[in-house]
Coordinates of C-alpha atoms and ligand atoms in Angstrom, one line a residue:
M221 CA -1.5 28.9 16.0
A222 CA -2.5 25.4 14.7
T223 CA -1.1 24.6 11.3
V224 CA -1.0 21.8 8.7
S225 CA 2.0 21.2 6.4
F226 CA 2.9 18.7 3.7
W227 CA 6.2 16.9 3.6
G228 CA 5.6 14.4 0.8
G229 CA 3.0 13.6 -1.8
V230 CA 3.2 17.2 -3.1
G231 CA 2.9 17.0 -6.8
I232 CA 3.9 13.3 -6.8
T233 CA 1.9 10.1 -6.5
G234 CA 2.6 8.5 -3.1
S235 CA 4.6 9.5 0.0
S236 CA 1.9 11.7 1.7
K237 CA 3.2 13.1 5.0
V238 CA 0.9 15.4 6.8
L239 CA 2.2 17.3 9.8
I240 CA -0.2 19.0 12.2
E241 CA 1.2 21.4 14.7
D242 CA -0.5 23.0 17.7
R243 CA 1.4 25.1 20.3
G244 CA 4.6 23.1 20.1
W245 CA 2.9 19.7 19.8
R246 CA 3.0 17.6 16.6
I247 CA 0.9 14.9 14.9
L248 CA 2.5 13.3 11.9
L249 CA 0.1 11.4 9.6
D250 CA 2.2 8.8 7.6
V251 CA 5.9 8.7 7.3
G252 CA 6.6 6.9 3.9
L253 CA 9.6 6.7 1.8
D254 CA 9.8 9.6 -0.6
R255 CA 9.8 9.1 -4.3
P256 CA 13.2 10.5 -5.2
Q257 CA 12.9 14.3 -5.5
T258 CA 16.5 14.7 -6.5
E259 CA 18.4 13.1 -9.4
L260 CA 21.0 11.8 -7.0
Y261 CA 19.6 8.4 -6.1
H262 CA 18.3 6.7 -9.3
H263 CA 18.5 2.9 -8.9
P264 CA 21.1 1.4 -8.5
V265 CA 22.7 4.6 -7.1
R266 CA 21.4 4.6 -3.5
P267 CA 22.1 6.1 -0.1
R268 CA 24.8 4.3 1.8
Q269 CA 23.6 1.2 3.7
G270 CA 22.7 2.0 7.3
M271 CA 22.9 5.7 6.6
E272 CA 19.9 6.0 4.2
L273 CA 18.0 8.7 6.2
H274 CA 21.2 10.7 6.9
D275 CA 22.1 10.6 3.2
R276 CA 18.6 11.7 2.1
L277 CA 18.4 14.5 4.6
K278 CA 21.7 15.8 3.5
V279 CA 20.5 16.3 0.0
G280 CA 17.0 17.5 0.8
D281 CA 15.4 14.1 -0.1
A282 CA 13.6 13.4 3.3
P283 CA 11.3 15.4 5.5
W284 CA 13.0 18.1 7.5
I285 CA 10.9 17.6 10.6
P286 CA 12.6 18.3 14.0
R287 CA 12.3 16.1 17.0
L288 CA 11.1 13.0 15.1
F289 CA 14.1 10.9 14.1
Q290 CA 16.7 9.1 16.2
G291 CA 19.3 11.6 17.3
D292 CA 22.4 9.6 16.3
V293 CA 20.9 9.0 12.8
V294 CA 20.5 12.7 12.0
L295 CA 23.8 13.7 13.5
G296 CA 25.7 15.9 11.1
T297 CA 22.7 16.8 9.0
G298 CA 21.8 19.9 11.1
L299 CA 18.3 18.6 11.9
E300 CA 17.4 18.3 15.5
G301 CA 16.6 14.6 16.4
G302 CA 15.4 12.8 19.5
S303 CA 12.1 13.1 21.3
D304 CA 10.7 16.0 23.3
G305 CA 7.6 14.0 24.2
K306 CA 5.4 16.2 22.0
T307 CA 5.2 14.2 18.8
A308 CA 3.0 11.2 17.9
V309 CA 2.9 9.4 14.5
F310 CA -0.1 7.7 12.9
I311 CA 0.2 5.4 9.9
S312 CA -2.7 5.0 7.4
H313 CA -1.6 1.7 5.9
S314 CA 1.3 -0.6 5.3
H315 CA 2.4 0.5 1.8
V316 CA 6.0 1.6 1.8
D317 CA 5.2 5.1 0.6
H318 CA 3.2 5.6 3.8
I319 CA 5.3 3.6 6.3
G320 CA 8.8 3.3 4.8
L321 CA 10.7 5.8 7.1
V322 CA 9.1 4.5 10.3
G323 CA 12.3 2.6 11.3
W324 CA 14.2 5.9 11.8
I325 CA 11.7 7.4 14.3
D326 CA 13.0 7.9 17.8
P327 CA 11.8 4.9 19.8
R328 CA 10.3 7.1 22.5
I329 CA 7.8 8.6 20.0
P330 CA 4.5 6.7 19.9
I331 CA 3.5 5.2 16.5
Y332 CA -0.1 4.1 16.0
A333 CA -1.8 2.1 13.2
A334 CA -4.6 -0.3 12.6
P335 CA -4.1 -3.8 14.2
E336 CA -4.0 -5.3 10.6
T337 CA -1.2 -2.9 9.7
V338 CA 0.8 -4.1 12.7
K339 CA 0.1 -7.7 11.7
I340 CA 1.2 -7.1 8.1
R341 CA 4.4 -5.4 9.3
E342 CA 5.2 -8.4 11.5
A343 CA 4.5 -10.9 8.7
I344 CA 6.9 -8.9 6.4
T345 CA 9.5 -9.0 9.1
T346 CA 9.2 -12.8 9.3
L347 CA 9.6 -13.0 5.6
G348 CA 12.6 -10.6 5.8
R349 CA 14.3 -12.9 8.3
A350 CA 13.7 -15.9 6.1
A351 CA 15.1 -14.0 3.2
Q352 CA 18.2 -13.1 5.1
A353 CA 18.8 -16.7 6.0
D354 CA 18.1 -18.0 2.4
S355 CA 19.4 -15.8 -0.4
S356 CA 17.1 -17.7 -2.9
F357 CA 14.1 -15.8 -1.6
E358 CA 12.7 -13.3 -4.1
L359 CA 12.0 -9.8 -2.7
I360 CA 8.3 -9.5 -3.1
F361 CA 7.8 -6.2 -1.3
A362 CA 8.8 -2.7 -2.4
E363 CA 10.7 -2.3 0.9
K364 CA 12.8 -5.4 -0.2
V365 CA 13.9 -7.4 2.9
M366 CA 13.5 -5.2 5.9
L367 CA 12.5 -1.6 6.6
E368 CA 15.3 0.8 6.8
G369 CA 16.5 1.6 10.4
Q370 CA 15.2 -0.4 13.3
E371 CA 12.1 -2.6 13.4
P372 CA 9.6 -0.2 14.9
Q373 CA 7.2 -0.8 17.8
I374 CA 3.8 0.1 16.3
R375 CA 0.9 0.3 18.7
P376 CA -2.4 -1.1 17.4
M377 CA -5.2 1.5 17.6
N378 CA -8.9 0.7 17.9
E379 CA -11.3 2.0 15.4
A380 CA -13.5 5.0 16.3
D381 CA -11.9 5.2 19.7
P382 CA -10.6 8.8 20.3
L383 CA -7.0 9.1 21.6
E384 CA -5.8 12.2 23.4
F385 CA -2.3 13.5 22.8
G386 CA -1.4 16.9 24.1
P387 CA -3.9 19.4 22.6
F388 CA -5.1 16.8 20.0
V389 CA -7.8 14.2 19.9
V390 CA -7.1 11.6 17.1
T391 CA -9.6 9.1 15.9
R392 CA -9.0 6.3 13.4
Y393 CA -11.6 5.1 10.9
R394 CA -11.1 2.2 8.5
V395 CA -11.4 3.1 4.8
D396 CA -11.2 1.0 1.7
H397 CA -7.9 0.5 -0.2
D398 CA -6.2 -2.6 -1.6
V399 CA -4.6 -3.6 1.7
P400 CA -6.2 -4.6 5.1
G401 CA -5.9 -2.0 7.8
A402 CA -6.2 1.0 5.5
S403 CA -7.3 4.0 7.7
G404 CA -8.3 7.6 7.6
Y405 CA -7.7 9.9 10.6
I406 CA -9.6 12.7 12.1
V407 CA -7.5 15.1 14.3
E408 CA -9.2 17.7 16.5
T409 CA -6.8 20.6 17.2
S410 CA -7.4 23.6 19.5
E411 CA -8.4 25.6 16.4
G412 CA -10.3 23.2 14.2
R413 CA -10.6 19.7 12.7
V414 CA -8.3 18.0 10.1
A415 CA -9.3 14.9 8.3
Y416 CA -7.0 12.7 6.2
T417 CA -8.0 9.9 3.9
G418 CA -4.8 7.9 3.5
D419 CA -5.3 6.0 0.2
I420 CA -8.9 5.4 -0.6
R421 CA -11.4 4.1 -3.2
L422 CA -15.1 3.5 -3.6
H423 CA -14.9 0.4 -5.9
G424 CA -13.5 -2.0 -3.3
R425 CA -15.2 -4.5 -1.0
H426 CA -16.2 -1.9 1.7
P427 CA -17.5 1.4 0.2
E428 CA -19.6 1.8 3.3
W429 CA -16.4 2.2 5.4
V430 CA -15.6 5.3 3.3
T431 CA -19.1 6.8 3.7
T432 CA -18.8 6.3 7.5
F433 CA -15.5 8.0 7.5
A434 CA -16.8 10.8 5.3
K435 CA -19.7 11.3 7.7
Q436 CA -17.4 11.6 10.6
A437 CA -15.2 14.0 8.7
A438 CA -18.1 16.2 7.5
Q439 CA -17.6 20.0 7.7
S440 CA -13.9 19.6 8.7
D441 CA -11.8 22.8 8.5
V442 CA -9.1 20.9 6.6
F443 CA -9.6 17.8 4.5
V444 CA -6.5 16.1 3.0
I445 CA -7.4 13.6 0.2
E446 CA -5.3 11.4 -2.0
G447 CA -5.8 12.2 -5.7
T448 CA -3.8 9.4 -7.5
T449 CA -6.1 9.1 -10.5
L450 CA -6.8 12.8 -11.1
G451 CA -5.6 13.5 -14.6
R452 CA -5.4 9.9 -15.7
K453 CA -7.3 9.2 -18.8
S454 CA -7.1 5.4 -19.0
R455 CA -10.2 3.3 -19.4
D456 CA -9.5 2.0 -16.0
T457 CA -10.2 5.3 -14.3
E458 CA -13.3 6.0 -16.3
D459 CA -14.9 2.6 -15.8
P460 CA -13.3 0.9 -12.8
V461 CA -13.6 -2.8 -12.4
T462 CA -14.8 -3.4 -8.8
E463 CA -13.3 -6.1 -6.6
E464 CA -16.7 -7.8 -6.9
Q465 CA -16.3 -7.9 -10.7
V466 CA -12.8 -9.2 -10.3
D467 CA -14.2 -12.1 -8.2
K468 CA -16.9 -12.8 -10.7
N469 CA -14.4 -12.9 -13.6
F470 CA -12.1 -15.2 -11.6
T471 CA -15.0 -17.5 -10.8
N472 CA -15.9 -17.6 -14.5
I473 CA -12.3 -18.5 -15.4
V474 CA -11.9 -21.2 -12.8
E475 CA -15.2 -22.7 -13.9
H476 CA -14.3 -22.8 -17.6
T477 CA -10.5 -23.5 -17.6
R478 CA -9.7 -27.2 -18.0
G479 CA -6.0 -27.2 -17.4
L480 CA -3.6 -25.7 -15.0
I481 CA -4.2 -22.1 -13.9
L482 CA -1.2 -19.8 -13.0
I483 CA -1.6 -16.5 -11.3
S484 CA 0.4 -13.5 -10.2
L485 CA -1.0 -11.5 -7.2
R486 CA 0.0 -8.7 -4.9
P487 CA 0.9 -10.2 -1.5
R488 CA -0.7 -7.4 0.6
N489 CA -4.0 -7.7 -1.2
I490 CA -5.1 -10.2 1.4
E491 CA -8.8 -9.9 0.9
R492 CA -8.4 -10.8 -2.8
I493 CA -6.1 -13.7 -1.9
E494 CA -8.7 -15.0 0.6
S495 CA -11.5 -14.5 -1.9
F496 CA -9.7 -16.3 -4.7
T497 CA -8.8 -19.1 -2.3
R498 CA -12.5 -19.6 -1.5
I499 CA -13.5 -19.5 -5.2
A500 CA -10.8 -22.0 -6.3
K501 CA -11.9 -24.3 -3.5
T502 CA -15.5 -24.2 -4.7
Y503 CA -14.4 -25.5 -8.0
G504 CA -12.2 -28.2 -6.5
R505 CA -8.9 -26.4 -6.9
K506 CA -6.2 -25.7 -4.4
I507 CA -3.9 -22.7 -4.7
L508 CA -0.2 -23.5 -4.3
W509 CA 1.9 -20.6 -3.1
S510 CA 5.5 -19.7 -3.8
K511 CA 7.8 -19.9 -0.8
E512 CA 7.8 -16.1 -0.4
F513 CA 4.0 -15.8 -0.5
A514 CA 3.6 -18.9 1.7
T515 CA 6.0 -17.5 4.3
F516 CA 4.3 -14.1 4.4
L517 CA 0.7 -15.4 4.3
G518 CA 1.5 -18.1 6.8
A519 CA 3.0 -15.5 9.2
Y520 CA -0.2 -13.3 8.7
G521 CA -2.2 -16.3 9.9
L522 CA -3.6 -17.8 6.6
E523 CA -3.5 -21.5 6.0
V524 CA -1.6 -21.9 2.8
Q525 CA 0.1 -24.7 0.9
R526 CA 3.5 -24.1 -0.5
I527 CA 4.8 -25.3 -3.9
D528 CA 8.4 -26.6 -3.6
Y529 CA 8.6 -27.9 -7.2
S530 CA 9.9 -31.3 -5.9
A531 CA 9.8 -34.1 -8.4
E532 CA 7.0 -35.7 -6.3
Q533 CA 4.9 -32.6 -6.2
L534 CA 5.3 -32.0 -9.9
Q535 CA 4.2 -35.5 -10.6
T536 CA 1.1 -34.9 -8.5
I537 CA 0.3 -31.7 -10.4
R538 CA 0.9 -33.4 -13.8
R539 CA -1.6 -36.1 -12.9
S540 CA -4.4 -33.6 -12.2
P541 CA -3.6 -30.1 -13.4
E542 CA -7.3 -29.2 -13.2
K543 CA -7.0 -29.4 -9.4
Y544 CA -4.5 -26.6 -9.0
V545 CA -3.8 -22.9 -9.2
I546 CA -0.2 -22.0 -8.9
Q547 CA 0.8 -18.5 -7.8
M548 CA 4.0 -17.5 -9.5
G549 CA 6.6 -14.7 -9.0
P550 CA 9.1 -13.6 -11.7
K551 CA 11.7 -16.1 -10.5
D552 CA 9.2 -19.0 -10.8
I553 CA 8.5 -18.5 -14.5
P554 CA 11.1 -20.9 -15.9
W555 CA 9.2 -23.7 -14.0
L556 CA 6.8 -23.5 -17.0
M557 CA 9.3 -25.9 -18.6
D558 CA 8.4 -28.6 -16.1
L559 CA 4.7 -27.9 -15.4
P560 CA 1.9 -29.5 -17.4
V561 CA 0.9 -26.4 -19.4
G562 CA -0.5 -25.8 -22.9
P563 CA -3.5 -24.4 -24.6
D564 CA -5.8 -25.6 -21.8
S565 CA -3.9 -23.6 -19.2
L566 CA -4.2 -19.9 -18.4
F567 CA -2.0 -17.3 -16.8
I568 CA -4.0 -14.8 -14.8
H569 CA -2.2 -11.5 -14.2
S570 CA -3.9 -10.0 -11.1
D571 CA -1.9 -6.9 -10.4
G572 CA 1.1 -8.9 -9.3
D573 CA 4.8 -9.0 -10.4
P574 CA 6.2 -8.8 -12.9
K575 CA 4.4 -5.7 -14.2
L576 CA 3.4 -6.5 -17.7
T577 CA 4.8 -3.2 -18.9
S578 CA 8.3 -4.1 -17.5
Q579 CA 11.0 -6.0 -19.3
A580 CA 10.3 -8.9 -17.0
G581 CA 6.7 -8.7 -18.1
Q582 CA 7.9 -9.0 -21.7
S583 CA 9.8 -12.1 -20.7
L584 CA 6.7 -13.5 -19.2
R585 CA 4.7 -12.9 -22.4
V586 CA 7.3 -14.7 -24.5
W587 CA 7.4 -17.7 -22.1
L588 CA 3.7 -18.0 -22.2
Q589 CA 3.7 -17.8 -26.1
R590 CA 6.4 -20.4 -26.2
Y591 CA 4.2 -22.8 -24.2
H592 CA 0.9 -21.7 -25.8
V593 CA -0.5 -20.5 -22.5
G594 CA -3.1 -17.7 -22.7
L595 CA -2.7 -14.5 -20.7
R596 CA -5.6 -12.7 -19.0
T597 CA -5.4 -9.6 -16.9
L598 CA -7.7 -9.5 -14.0
G599 CA -7.5 -6.7 -11.5
T600 CA -8.4 -3.3 -10.3
R601 CA -6.6 -0.4 -8.7
G602 CA -6.4 0.6 -5.1
H603 CA -7.2 4.3 -5.8
G604 CA -10.6 5.9 -6.4
T605 CA -11.6 7.4 -9.7
P606 CA -11.6 11.1 -10.2
E607 CA -15.4 10.9 -9.8
A608 CA -15.1 9.0 -6.5
I609 CA -12.5 11.6 -5.2
H610 CA -14.9 14.4 -6.0
Q611 CA -17.8 12.5 -4.5
I612 CA -15.9 12.0 -1.2
V613 CA -15.0 15.7 -1.1
E614 CA -18.7 16.5 -1.6
W615 CA -19.7 14.2 1.2
V616 CA -17.3 15.9 3.5
T617 CA -17.8 19.5 2.2
P618 CA -14.8 20.8 4.2
K619 CA -13.8 24.5 4.3
V620 CA -10.5 23.7 2.6
V621 CA -9.4 20.6 0.7
Y622 CA -5.7 19.8 0.0
P623 CA -5.1 17.2 -2.7
V624 CA -1.9 15.2 -2.1
H625 CA -0.5 11.9 -3.5
T626 CA -1.1 13.1 -7.1
H627 CA 0.6 14.6 -10.1
S628 CA -2.5 16.7 -10.9
P629 CA -3.8 18.4 -7.7
E630 CA -5.2 21.3 -9.8
L631 CA -7.7 18.8 -11.3
L632 CA -9.6 18.5 -8.1
Q633 CA -12.3 21.1 -8.5
P634 CA -14.8 21.0 -5.6
D635 CA -18.1 22.9 -5.6
P636 CA -18.4 26.0 -3.3
P637 CA -18.2 26.6 -0.4
T638 CA -15.2 24.2 -0.4
M639 CA -12.0 25.9 -1.4
R640 CA -9.2 23.8 -3.0
V641 CA -5.6 24.7 -2.2
V642 CA -2.7 23.0 -4.0
P643 CA -0.2 22.6 -1.2
E644 CA 3.4 23.7 -1.4
Y645 CA 6.0 21.4 0.1
A646 CA 6.8 22.3 3.8
R647 CA 4.7 25.5 3.9
R648 CA 2.6 25.9 7.0
Y649 CA -1.1 26.6 6.5
P650 CA -3.3 27.8 9.3
I651 CA -6.1 25.3 10.1
R652 CA -8.6 28.1 10.7
Ligands
LIG2000 ZN1 0.1 5.6 -1.4
LIG2001 ZN1 -1.4 2.5 -0.7

């Protein structure tokens, strides 16, 4: 019998892990770090270094999937490790809740992802090495310096190019999320078709990628969709700002701000970074990047100029603040003391760190008030609205839809004939 089961993202936002089994063969879609399911590892209490997977498995805080992880790592947990040649892993995108456990996978097991995902992973590794050599680097990724375990060998997979593995045929399609390489997968089993969205939205730069994926996934037996925003009532989910609108607002700000512009961004939102760079250039401004962003973006292949806060560079910026946009991370904020800022300047918070709701975000606000710098938020989320999620389900009209990656799976209410099933953790559901 062919089955599908869920080893993460069940009743929580993030960490989707979808296991498809067919006559002893396995496909695992995503292998992210779980949000803590136990009370045992609240920061700064954490699994022992180098034994993270072992320590999580021991307390039921990592997926109990046999023949997936390195044998020596799971030794003593009771879980069978090593490869039997019958498992393959496919990654939807490079966010840590989808890729974070990949370093523990037995190296004989093939791992596939979009070429962009491989590129981002490599650029993060370059940044991680730089951070290990220089402790003054700020950790700008959720996975901190390096992935846990070993650096994995991830194979780039072409789009719309079916790959056979045992009884399966797996095809990758690009979808729109806030990171390049975001992919959905369609898996043909001997008993029916499973489609999985990864993380997805319709208000990004490429809604047509989502419609193409939905067309390919149409009439699937099983459809697994992320439902991050189901149940959220914020203005943001009712009336999402599109990436296009974000660009327009940024253009407007750059056009009308006379002084220095400061900005916080998310490093993996490369398309927004490229777009802002173009817009700034149009208005005669250059973006200067913190050493962390410059190292990461440079390794990804972007041409970027770094800010080193040398006396000479500060002098140049003071002479013509209207020619610059400075990207700042939390540790850069005290440089406000030496930068030419005031009522003519603006800080744009574009989904980056520090989060405005955090304590560090409160520090940022006070710094900006002290130097009379205005604060504008300018961003949009990576996850589709509840309406978009329902729309995608309607396009696909599967037999059964399983909402994952959400606190409120019961709020997905598709029209007949589609049946919605709220998945239970680790329970195996027949595909047909
Ligand atoms: Zn996610
Ligand atoms: Zn994501």
